[in-house]
Coordinates of C-alpha atoms in Angstrom, one line a residue:
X41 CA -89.3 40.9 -18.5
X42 CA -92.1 39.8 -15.5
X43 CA -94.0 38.7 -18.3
X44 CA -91.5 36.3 -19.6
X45 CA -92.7 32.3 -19.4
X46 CA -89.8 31.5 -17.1
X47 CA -91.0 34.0 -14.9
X48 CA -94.6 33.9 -15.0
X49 CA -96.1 32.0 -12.0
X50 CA -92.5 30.4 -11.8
X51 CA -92.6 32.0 -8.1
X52 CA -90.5 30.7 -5.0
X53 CA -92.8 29.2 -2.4
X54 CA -92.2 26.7 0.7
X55 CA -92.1 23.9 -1.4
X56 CA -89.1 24.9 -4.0
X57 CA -87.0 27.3 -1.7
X58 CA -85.6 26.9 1.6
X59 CA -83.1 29.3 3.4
X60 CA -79.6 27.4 3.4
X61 CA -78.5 26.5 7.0
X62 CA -76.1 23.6 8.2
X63 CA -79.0 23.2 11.0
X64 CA -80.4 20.6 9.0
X65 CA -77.3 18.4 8.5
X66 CA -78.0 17.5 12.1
X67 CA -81.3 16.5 11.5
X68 CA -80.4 14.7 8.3
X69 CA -77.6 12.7 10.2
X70 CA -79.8 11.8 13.4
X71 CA -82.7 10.6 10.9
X72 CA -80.0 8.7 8.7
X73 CA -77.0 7.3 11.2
X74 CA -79.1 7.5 14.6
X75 CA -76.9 4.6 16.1
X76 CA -73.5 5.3 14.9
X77 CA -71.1 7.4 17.0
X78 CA -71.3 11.2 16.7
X79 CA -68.4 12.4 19.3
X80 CA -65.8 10.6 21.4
X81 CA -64.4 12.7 24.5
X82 CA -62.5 10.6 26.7
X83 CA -65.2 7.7 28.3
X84 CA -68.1 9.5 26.8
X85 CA -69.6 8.6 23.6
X86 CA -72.7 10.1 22.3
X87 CA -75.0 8.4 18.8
X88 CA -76.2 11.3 16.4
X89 CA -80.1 10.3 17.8
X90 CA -78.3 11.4 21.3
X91 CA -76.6 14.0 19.9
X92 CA -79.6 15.5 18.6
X93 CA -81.6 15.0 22.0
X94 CA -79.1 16.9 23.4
X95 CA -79.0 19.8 20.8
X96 CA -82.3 19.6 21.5
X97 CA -82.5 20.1 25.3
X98 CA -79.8 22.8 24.6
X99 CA -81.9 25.2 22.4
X100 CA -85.4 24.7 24.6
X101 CA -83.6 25.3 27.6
X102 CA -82.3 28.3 26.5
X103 CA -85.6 29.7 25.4
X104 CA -87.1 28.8 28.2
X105 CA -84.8 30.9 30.1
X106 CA -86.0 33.8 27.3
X107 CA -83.0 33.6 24.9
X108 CA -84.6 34.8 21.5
X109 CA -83.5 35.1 18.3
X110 CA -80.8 38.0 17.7
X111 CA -79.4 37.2 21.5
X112 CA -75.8 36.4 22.2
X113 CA -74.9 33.3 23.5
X114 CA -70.8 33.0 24.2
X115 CA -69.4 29.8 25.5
X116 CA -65.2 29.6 26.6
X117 CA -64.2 26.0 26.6
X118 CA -61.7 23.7 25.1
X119 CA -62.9 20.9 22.3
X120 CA -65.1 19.4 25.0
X121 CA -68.8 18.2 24.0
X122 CA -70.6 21.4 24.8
X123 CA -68.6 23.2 22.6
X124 CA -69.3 21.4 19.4
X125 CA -73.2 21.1 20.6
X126 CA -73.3 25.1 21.3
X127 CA -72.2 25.0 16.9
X128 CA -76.3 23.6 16.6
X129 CA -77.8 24.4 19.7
X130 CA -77.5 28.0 19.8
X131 CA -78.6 29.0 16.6
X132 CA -81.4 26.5 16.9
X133 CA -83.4 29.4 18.6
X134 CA -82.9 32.0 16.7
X135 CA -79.5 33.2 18.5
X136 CA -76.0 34.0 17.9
X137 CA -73.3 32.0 19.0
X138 CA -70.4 33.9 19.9
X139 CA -67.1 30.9 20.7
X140 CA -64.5 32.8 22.8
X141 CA -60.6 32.3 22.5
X142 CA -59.6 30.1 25.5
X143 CA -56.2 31.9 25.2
X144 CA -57.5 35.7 25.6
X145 CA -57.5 37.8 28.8
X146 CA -60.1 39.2 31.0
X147 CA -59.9 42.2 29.9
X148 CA -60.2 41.0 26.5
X149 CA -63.2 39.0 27.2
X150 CA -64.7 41.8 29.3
X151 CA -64.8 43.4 26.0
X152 CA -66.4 41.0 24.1
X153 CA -68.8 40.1 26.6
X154 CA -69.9 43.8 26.8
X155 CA -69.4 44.8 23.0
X156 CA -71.9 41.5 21.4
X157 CA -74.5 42.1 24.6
X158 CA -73.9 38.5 25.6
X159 CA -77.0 37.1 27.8
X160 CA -75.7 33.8 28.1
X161 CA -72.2 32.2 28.7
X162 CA -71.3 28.5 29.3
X163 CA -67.6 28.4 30.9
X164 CA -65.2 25.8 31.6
X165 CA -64.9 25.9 34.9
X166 CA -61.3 25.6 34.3
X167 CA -61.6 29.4 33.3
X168 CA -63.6 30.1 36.3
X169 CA -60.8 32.7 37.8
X170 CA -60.5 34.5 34.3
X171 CA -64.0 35.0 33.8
X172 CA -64.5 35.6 37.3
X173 CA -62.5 39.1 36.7
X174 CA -64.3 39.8 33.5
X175 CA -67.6 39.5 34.8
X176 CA -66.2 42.3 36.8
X177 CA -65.8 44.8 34.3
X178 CA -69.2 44.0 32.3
X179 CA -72.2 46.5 32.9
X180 CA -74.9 44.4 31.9
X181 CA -76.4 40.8 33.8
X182 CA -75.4 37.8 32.2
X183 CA -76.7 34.0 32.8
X184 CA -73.5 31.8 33.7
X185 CA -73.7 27.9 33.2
X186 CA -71.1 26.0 34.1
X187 CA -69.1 23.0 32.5
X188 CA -67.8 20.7 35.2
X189 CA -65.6 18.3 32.9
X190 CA -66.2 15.2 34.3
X191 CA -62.8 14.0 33.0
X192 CA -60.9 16.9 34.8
X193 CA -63.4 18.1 37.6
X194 CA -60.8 21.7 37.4
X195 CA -61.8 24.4 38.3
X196 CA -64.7 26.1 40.6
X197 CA -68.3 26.7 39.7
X198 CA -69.0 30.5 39.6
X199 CA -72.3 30.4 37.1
X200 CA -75.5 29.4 38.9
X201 CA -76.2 26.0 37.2
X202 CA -74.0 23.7 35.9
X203 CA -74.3 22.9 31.8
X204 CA -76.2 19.1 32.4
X205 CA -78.5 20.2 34.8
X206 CA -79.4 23.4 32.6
X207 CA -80.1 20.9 30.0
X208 CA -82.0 18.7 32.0
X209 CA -84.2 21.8 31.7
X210 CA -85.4 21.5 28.3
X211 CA -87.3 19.6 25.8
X212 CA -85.8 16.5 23.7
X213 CA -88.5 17.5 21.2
X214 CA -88.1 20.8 19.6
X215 CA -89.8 22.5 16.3
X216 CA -86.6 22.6 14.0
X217 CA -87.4 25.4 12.0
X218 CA -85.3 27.1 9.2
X219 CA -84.3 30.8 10.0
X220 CA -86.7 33.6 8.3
X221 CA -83.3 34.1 6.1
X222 CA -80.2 32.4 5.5
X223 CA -78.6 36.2 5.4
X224 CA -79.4 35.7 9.6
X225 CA -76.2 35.6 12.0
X226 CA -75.5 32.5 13.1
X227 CA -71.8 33.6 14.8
X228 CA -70.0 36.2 16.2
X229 CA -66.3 35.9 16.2
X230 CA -64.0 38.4 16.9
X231 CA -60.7 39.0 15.2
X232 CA -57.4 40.8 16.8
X233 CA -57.4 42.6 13.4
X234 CA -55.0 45.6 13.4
X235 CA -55.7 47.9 16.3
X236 CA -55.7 46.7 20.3
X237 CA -59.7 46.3 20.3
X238 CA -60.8 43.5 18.9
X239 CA -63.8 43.3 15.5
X240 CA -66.9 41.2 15.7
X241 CA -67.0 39.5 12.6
X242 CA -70.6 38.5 11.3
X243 CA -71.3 35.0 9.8
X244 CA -74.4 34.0 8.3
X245 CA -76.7 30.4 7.8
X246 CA -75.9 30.7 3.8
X247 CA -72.3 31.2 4.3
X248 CA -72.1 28.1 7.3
X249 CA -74.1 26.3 4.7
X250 CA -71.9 27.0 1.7
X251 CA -68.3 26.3 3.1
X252 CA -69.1 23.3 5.5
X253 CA -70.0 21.4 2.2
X254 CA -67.0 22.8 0.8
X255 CA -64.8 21.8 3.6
X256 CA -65.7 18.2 2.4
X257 CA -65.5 18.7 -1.6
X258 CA -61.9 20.2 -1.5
X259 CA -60.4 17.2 0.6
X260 CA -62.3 14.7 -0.7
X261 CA -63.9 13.9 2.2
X262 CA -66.3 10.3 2.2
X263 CA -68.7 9.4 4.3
X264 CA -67.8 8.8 8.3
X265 CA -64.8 10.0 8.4
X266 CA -63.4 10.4 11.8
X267 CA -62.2 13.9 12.5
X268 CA -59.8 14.8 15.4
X269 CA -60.3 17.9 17.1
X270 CA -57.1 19.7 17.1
X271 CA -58.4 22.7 16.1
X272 CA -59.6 24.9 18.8
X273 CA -63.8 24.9 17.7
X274 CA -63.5 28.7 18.7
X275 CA -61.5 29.5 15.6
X276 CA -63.7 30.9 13.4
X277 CA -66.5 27.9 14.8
X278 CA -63.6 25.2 13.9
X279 CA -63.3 26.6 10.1
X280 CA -67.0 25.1 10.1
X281 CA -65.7 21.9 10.3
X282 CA -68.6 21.1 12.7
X283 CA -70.8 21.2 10.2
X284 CA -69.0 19.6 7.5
X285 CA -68.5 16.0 10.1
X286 CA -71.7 16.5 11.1
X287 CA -73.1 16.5 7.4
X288 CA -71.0 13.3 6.4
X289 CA -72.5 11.2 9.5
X290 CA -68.7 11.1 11.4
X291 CA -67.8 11.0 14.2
X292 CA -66.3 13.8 16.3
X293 CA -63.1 13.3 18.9
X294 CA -62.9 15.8 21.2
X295 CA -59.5 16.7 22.9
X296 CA -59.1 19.0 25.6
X297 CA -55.4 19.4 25.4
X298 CA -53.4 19.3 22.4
X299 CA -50.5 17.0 22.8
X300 CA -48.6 14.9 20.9
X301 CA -49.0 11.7 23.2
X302 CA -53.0 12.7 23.5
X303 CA -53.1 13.2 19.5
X304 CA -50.7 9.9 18.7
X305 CA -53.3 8.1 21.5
X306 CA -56.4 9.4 19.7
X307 CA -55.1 8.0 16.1
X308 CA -54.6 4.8 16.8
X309 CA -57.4 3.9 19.1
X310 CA -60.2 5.5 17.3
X311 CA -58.6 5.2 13.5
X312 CA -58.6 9.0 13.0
X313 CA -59.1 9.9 9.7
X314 CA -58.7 13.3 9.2
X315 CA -57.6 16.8 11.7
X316 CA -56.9 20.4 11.1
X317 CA -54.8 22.7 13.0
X318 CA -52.0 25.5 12.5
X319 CA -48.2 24.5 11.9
X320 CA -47.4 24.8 15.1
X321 CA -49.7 21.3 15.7
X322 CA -47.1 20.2 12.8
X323 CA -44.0 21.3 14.6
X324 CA -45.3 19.3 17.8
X325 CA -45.9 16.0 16.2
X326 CA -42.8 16.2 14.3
X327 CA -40.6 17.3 17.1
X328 CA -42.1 14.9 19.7
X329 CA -40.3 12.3 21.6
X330 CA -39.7 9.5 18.6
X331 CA -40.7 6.9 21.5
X332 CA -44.3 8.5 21.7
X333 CA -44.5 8.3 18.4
X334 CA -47.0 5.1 17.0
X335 CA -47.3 3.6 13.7
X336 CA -50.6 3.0 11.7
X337 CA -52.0 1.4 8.9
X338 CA -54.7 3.6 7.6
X339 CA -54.7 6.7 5.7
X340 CA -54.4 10.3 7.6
X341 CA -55.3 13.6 6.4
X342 CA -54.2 17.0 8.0
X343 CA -55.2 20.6 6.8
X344 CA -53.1 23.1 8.0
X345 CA -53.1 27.0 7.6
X346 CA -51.8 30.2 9.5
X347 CA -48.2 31.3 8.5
X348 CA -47.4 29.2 5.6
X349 CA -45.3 26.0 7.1
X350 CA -42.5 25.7 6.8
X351 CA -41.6 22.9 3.9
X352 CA -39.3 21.3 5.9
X353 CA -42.0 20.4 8.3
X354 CA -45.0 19.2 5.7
X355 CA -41.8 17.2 4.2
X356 CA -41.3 15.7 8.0
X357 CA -45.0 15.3 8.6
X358 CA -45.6 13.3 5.3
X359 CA -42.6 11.0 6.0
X360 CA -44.7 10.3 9.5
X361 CA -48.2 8.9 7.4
X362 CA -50.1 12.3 7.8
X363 CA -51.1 13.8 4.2
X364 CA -51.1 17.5 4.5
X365 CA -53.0 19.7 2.8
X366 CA -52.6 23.6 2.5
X367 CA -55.4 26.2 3.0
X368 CA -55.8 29.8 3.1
X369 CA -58.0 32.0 5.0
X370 CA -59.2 34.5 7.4
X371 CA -61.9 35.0 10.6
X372 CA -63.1 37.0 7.7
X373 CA -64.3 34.5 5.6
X374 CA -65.4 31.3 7.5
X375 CA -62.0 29.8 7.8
X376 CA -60.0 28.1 4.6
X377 CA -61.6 29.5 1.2
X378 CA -58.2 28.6 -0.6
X379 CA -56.8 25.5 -0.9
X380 CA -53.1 24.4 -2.7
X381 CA -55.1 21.7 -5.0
X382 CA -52.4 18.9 -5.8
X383 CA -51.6 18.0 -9.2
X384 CA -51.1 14.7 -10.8
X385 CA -47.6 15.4 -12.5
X386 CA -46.2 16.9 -9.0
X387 CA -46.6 13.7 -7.8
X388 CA -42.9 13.0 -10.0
X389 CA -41.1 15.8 -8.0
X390 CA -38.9 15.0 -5.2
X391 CA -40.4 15.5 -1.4
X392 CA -38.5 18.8 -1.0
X393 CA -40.0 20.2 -4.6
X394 CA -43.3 18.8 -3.4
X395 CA -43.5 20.2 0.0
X396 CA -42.3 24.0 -1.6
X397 CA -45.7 23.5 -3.6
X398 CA -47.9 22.5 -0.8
X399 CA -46.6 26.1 1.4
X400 CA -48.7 27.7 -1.7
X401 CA -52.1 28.8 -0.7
X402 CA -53.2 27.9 -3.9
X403 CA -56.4 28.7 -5.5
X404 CA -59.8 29.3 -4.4
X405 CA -62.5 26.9 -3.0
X406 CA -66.1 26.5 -5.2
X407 CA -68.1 28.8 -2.9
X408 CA -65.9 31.3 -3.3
X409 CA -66.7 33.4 -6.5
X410 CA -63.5 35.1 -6.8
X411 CA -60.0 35.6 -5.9
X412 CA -57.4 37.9 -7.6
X413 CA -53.8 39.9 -6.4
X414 CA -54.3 43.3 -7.1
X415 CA -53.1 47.0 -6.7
X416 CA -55.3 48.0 -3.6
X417 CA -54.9 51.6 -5.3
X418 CA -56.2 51.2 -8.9
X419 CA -57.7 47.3 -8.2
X420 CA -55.5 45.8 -11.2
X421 CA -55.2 42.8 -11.0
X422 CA -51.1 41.9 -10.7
X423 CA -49.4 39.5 -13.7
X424 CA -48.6 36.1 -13.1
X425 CA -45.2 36.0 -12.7
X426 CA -44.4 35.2 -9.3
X427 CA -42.8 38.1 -8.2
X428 CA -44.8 41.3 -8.8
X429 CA -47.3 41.8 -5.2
X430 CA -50.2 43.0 -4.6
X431 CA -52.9 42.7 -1.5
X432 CA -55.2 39.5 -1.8
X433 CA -58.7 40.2 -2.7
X434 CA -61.7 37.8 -2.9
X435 CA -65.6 38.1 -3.2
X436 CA -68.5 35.3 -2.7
X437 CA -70.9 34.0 -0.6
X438 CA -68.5 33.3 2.1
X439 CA -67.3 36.7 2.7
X440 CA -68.6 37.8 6.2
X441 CA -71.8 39.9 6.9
X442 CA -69.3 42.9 8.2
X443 CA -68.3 43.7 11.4
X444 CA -70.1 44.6 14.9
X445 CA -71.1 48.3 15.4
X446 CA -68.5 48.8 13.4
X447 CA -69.2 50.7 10.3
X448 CA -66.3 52.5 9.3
X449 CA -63.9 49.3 9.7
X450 CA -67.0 47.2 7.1
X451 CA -66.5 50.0 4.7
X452 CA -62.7 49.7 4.4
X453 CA -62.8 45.7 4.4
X454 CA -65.2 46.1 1.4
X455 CA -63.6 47.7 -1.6
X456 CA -64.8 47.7 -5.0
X457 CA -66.9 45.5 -4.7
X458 CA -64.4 43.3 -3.0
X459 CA -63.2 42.2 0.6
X460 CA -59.7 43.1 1.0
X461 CA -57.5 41.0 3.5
X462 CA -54.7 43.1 4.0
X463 CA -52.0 40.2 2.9
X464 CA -49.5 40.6 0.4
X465 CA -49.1 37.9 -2.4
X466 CA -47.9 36.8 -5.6
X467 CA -49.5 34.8 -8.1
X468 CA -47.3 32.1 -9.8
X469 CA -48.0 31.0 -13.8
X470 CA -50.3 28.2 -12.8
X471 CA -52.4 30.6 -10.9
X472 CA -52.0 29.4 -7.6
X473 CA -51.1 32.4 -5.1
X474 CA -48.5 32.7 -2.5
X475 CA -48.4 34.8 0.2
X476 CA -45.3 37.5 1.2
X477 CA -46.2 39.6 3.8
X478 CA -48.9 41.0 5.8
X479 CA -49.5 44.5 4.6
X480 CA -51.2 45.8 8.2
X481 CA -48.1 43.8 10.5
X482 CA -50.4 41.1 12.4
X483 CA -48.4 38.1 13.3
X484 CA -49.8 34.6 13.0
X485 CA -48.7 32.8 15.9
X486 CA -50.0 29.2 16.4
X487 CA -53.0 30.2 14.3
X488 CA -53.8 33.2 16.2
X489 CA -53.6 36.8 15.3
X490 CA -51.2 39.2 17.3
X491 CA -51.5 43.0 16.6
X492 CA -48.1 44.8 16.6
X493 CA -50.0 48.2 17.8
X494 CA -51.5 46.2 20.9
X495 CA -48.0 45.0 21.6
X496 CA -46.0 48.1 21.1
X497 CA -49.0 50.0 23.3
X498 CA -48.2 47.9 26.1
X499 CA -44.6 48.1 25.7
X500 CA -44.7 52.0 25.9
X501 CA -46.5 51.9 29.1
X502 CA -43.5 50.4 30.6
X503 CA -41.7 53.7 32.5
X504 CA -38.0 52.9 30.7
X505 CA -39.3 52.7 27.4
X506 CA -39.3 55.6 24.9
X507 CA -39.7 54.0 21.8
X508 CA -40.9 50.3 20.8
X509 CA -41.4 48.8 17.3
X510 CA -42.8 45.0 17.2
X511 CA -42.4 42.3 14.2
X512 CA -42.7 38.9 13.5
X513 CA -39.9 37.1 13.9
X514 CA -40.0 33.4 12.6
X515 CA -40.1 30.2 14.8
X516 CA -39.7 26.7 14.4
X517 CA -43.1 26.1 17.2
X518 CA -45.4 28.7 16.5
X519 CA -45.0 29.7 13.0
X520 CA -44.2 33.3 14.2
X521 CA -43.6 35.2 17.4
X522 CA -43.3 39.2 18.5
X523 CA -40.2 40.4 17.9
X524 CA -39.7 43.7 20.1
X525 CA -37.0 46.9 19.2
X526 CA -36.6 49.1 22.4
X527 CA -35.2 52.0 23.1
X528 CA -34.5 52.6 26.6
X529 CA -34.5 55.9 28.7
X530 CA -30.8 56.9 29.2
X531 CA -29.5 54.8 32.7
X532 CA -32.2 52.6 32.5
X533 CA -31.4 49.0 33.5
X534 CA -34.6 47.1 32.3
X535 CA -33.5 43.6 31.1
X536 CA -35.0 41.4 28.2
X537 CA -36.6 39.2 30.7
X538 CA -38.2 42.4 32.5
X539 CA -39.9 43.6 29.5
X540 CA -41.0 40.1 28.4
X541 CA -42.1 39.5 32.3
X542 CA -44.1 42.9 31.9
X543 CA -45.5 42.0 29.0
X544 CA -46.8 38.8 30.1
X545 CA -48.6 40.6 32.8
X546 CA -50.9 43.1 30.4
X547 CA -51.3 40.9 27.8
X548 CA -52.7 37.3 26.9
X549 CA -49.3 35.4 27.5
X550 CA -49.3 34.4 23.7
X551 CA -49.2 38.2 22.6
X552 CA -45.8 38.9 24.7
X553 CA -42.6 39.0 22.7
X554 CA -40.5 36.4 22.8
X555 CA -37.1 37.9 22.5
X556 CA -36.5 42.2 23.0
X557 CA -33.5 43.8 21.0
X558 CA -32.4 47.2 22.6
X559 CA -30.9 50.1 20.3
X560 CA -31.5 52.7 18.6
X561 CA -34.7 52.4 16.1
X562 CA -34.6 52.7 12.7
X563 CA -36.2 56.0 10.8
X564 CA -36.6 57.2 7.5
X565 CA -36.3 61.7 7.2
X566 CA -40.3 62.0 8.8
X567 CA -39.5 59.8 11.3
X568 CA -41.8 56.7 10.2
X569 CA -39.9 53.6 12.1
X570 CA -38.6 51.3 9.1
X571 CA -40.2 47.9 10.1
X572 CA -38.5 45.9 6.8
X573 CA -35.5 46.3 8.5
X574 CA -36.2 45.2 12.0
X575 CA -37.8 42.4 10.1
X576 CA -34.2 41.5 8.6
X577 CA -32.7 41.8 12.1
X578 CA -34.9 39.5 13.5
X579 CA -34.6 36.6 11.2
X580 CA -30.8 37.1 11.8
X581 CA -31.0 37.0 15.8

């Protein structure tokens, strides 16, 4: 067929193809809104031209200190400025950005830093005493920059330049070039997955590209909006939400804590438009202090995902002016790629009806090609009825590159042609799916991924425990918490608060459980601990 007309000297050249990358949303939005406001952080506002000079000055001064393309750079902050400028800066040379979670350990970190070959991090000095200790435990030299948050000044500087003087070292002008191939990493972001070690998971420019525009086409995003950062910008780089205010010419509000006075301030004096975050951002605003609580008179958005909220609390949230809309997803695959798309005639049902619908994770975005609930053992796909399970599977462009030095785990992530997520789900008669259960035990607490197996690890190393089984266990906050079964050694005395207190020292304080049951454990005739039924017990507690 090379000889067919639509083929012959049809060819792709530098004038009909360039490699996809959100990159040049920045460009486009400094060129096209240079004077209107790109990000807000407390008495600091920045115009996309300065945001751009500042990009800019970001990715010179990292080459200039010999970052090249394929290098690490990490950064551990909260949504302050350099963390949204690290989302262009970084990749600008060539680099991989790799956003650490600000709720991790050091020894967690310590692995990270050491497992992606990190040759640059830019801390919050806030963090200072963290990464102090992990710094500690990595073999290999790494360039520390500094953030001194001029609205906190926490913290001690342990890097040896602080973030505006290193970007006083570069250029304002800088050779924006595409990458060589939109297949090149653009992130590292690592997942708890199901084992204690965390998994790098690999994003591309073409897959950034591809679901920061759809980001904007599922909520029916407009021009300027003006997004809230809620979010953390480490969770899988904001959901690319980064890229999809950049490409709409917004403006960006940066918080460094989430609060419900903070958030209620940020609405009303800069007219917030839209903000994402897990239900447990939800249960905050809905459970706040009613006298903290402002009215306003323009329209609100709010994406959620995680643990599917609870409808009770979308039902509370709509009834305080803040839309919500569902999504699906995983670090996996960029963030949301499924999204509960609202229906005209639902809009008839009453609130409670209504919010039931919007706990569904619904159907898939544009960019990603498929989605189905199937057998993970024969790959058939499960009827729509609502009732018969199967693990979630989906394909596309915004399926990750694989994971880090990892390829046994990529193989068994990749199935038939397929990714497979490890959750359980129906799919209803309208075709809209509904999760049920995780099939590999993580729990989702406030949007973050707790293995059982790291839990039940540390647990065992406690000297009165013989036996330990973790599970989620549902809360009104978080969404879901650990759940711990012990069984004690015979005239032990270890209390609740002991093992919890014990926990809280090996682990990020997140991971710990939040309530221990002691007995005997549940097993079947091998001696396989029967998790369903701790799960029952703990919902009953």
């Amino acid at each position: 067929m090379s000889g067919h007309p639509f083929n012959t000297d049809l060819d792709k050249n530098d004038a009909n193809y360039v490699p996809l990358s959100p990159l040049s949303f920045l460009k486009r939005s400094a060129s096209a809104f240079p004077n209107r406001t790109s990000l807000i952080y407390g008495n600091q506002k920045f115009t996309w031209r300065e945001t751009q000079k500042r990009c800019f000055r970001l990715a010179s001064a990292l080459k200039k200190r010999g970052v090249k393309k394929g290098d690490t750079v990490s950064i551990l902050a909260p949504n302050v400025p350099p963390a949204f400028e690290v989302t262009f800066g970084v990749p600008m040379t060539g680099a991989v950005l790799n956003a650490l979670n600000t709720r991790l350990d050091s020894q967690s970190i310590s692995f990270i830093l050491e497992h992606a070959e990190t040759k640059v991090l830019i801390s919050d000095t806030e963090y200072a005493p963290i990464i102090s200790e992990a710094l500690k435990q990595v073999e290999h030299d790494i360039l520390v920059i500094d953030y001194q948050d001029p609205e906190t000044s926490e913290g001690e500087e342990i890097g040896s330049i602080e973030y505006e003087e290193f970007l006083n070292e570069g250029d304002t002008v800088l050779s924006l070039l595409p990458p060589d191939s939109e297949w090149d990493a653009i992130s590292l972001n690592y997942t708890s997955g199901t084992t204690g070690n965390p998994k790098g998971v690999v994003y591309h420019h073409r897959g950034a590209y591809l679901n920061a525009i759809a980001n904007s086409c599922v909520w029916g995003m407009k021009k300027h909006p003006i997004y809230l950062w809620t979010l953390p910008m480490f969770h899988c780089n904001g959901w690319c939400f980064p890229w999809t205010i950049t490409m709409l010419g917004g403006t960006h509000v940066c918080l460094r804590r989430v609060e419900p006075e903070a958030i209620f301030q940020s609405i009303n004096e800069h007219r917030v438009t839209h903000m994402c975050g897990a239900p447990v951002v939800m249960n905050m605003l809905v459970n706040s202090d009613n006298n903290s609580r402002p009215s306003w008179d323009h329209k609100l958005s709010m994406m959620t995902a995680g643990a599917a909220p609870p409808a009770v609390v979308i039902e509370k949230m709509e009834a305080l002016g803040i839309d919500v809309t569902h999504v699906y997803g995983l670090t996996e695959v960029y963030g949301p790629v499924t999204i509960c798309e609202w229906q005209e005639e639902w809009h008839t049902l009453p609130a409670t009806d209504q919010a039931n619908l919007k706990a569904q994770q619904g159907v898939r975005y544009p960019v990603l090609e498929g989605l189905m609930v199937a057998n993970p053992d024969t790959m058939e796909k499960v009827p729509s009825d609502g009732s018969s399970m199967g693990e979630v599977f989906m394909r596309g462009n915004v399926v990750m590159k694989g994971y880090l030095k990892d390829e046994e785990a990529t193989k068994a992530a990749f199935r038939g042609g397929w990714f497979a997520t490890g959750d359980l789900g129906v799919v209803h008669p309208t075709g809209y799916i509904e999760l049920k259960d995780r099939s590999k035990d993580i729990i989702i607490s406030g949007g973050e991924n707790i293995s059982t197996i790291e839990v039940e690890s540390v647990l065992f190393r406690h000297p009165d425990v013989i036996e330990a089984a973790v599970v989620a266990k549902s809360s009104e906050k978080w969404g879901e918490t650990p759940c711990a079964f012990v069984t004690l050694h015979s005239g032990a005395k270890t209390s609740e608060a002991d093992l919890i207190s014990f926990c809280r020292d090996n682990l990020a304080h997140f991971k710990a459980p939040t309530s221990v049951v002691f007995g005997e454990l549940p097993k079947t005739s091998t001696g396989k601990i029967q998790k369903f039924l701790l799960r029952e017990r703990a919902e009953n507690l």
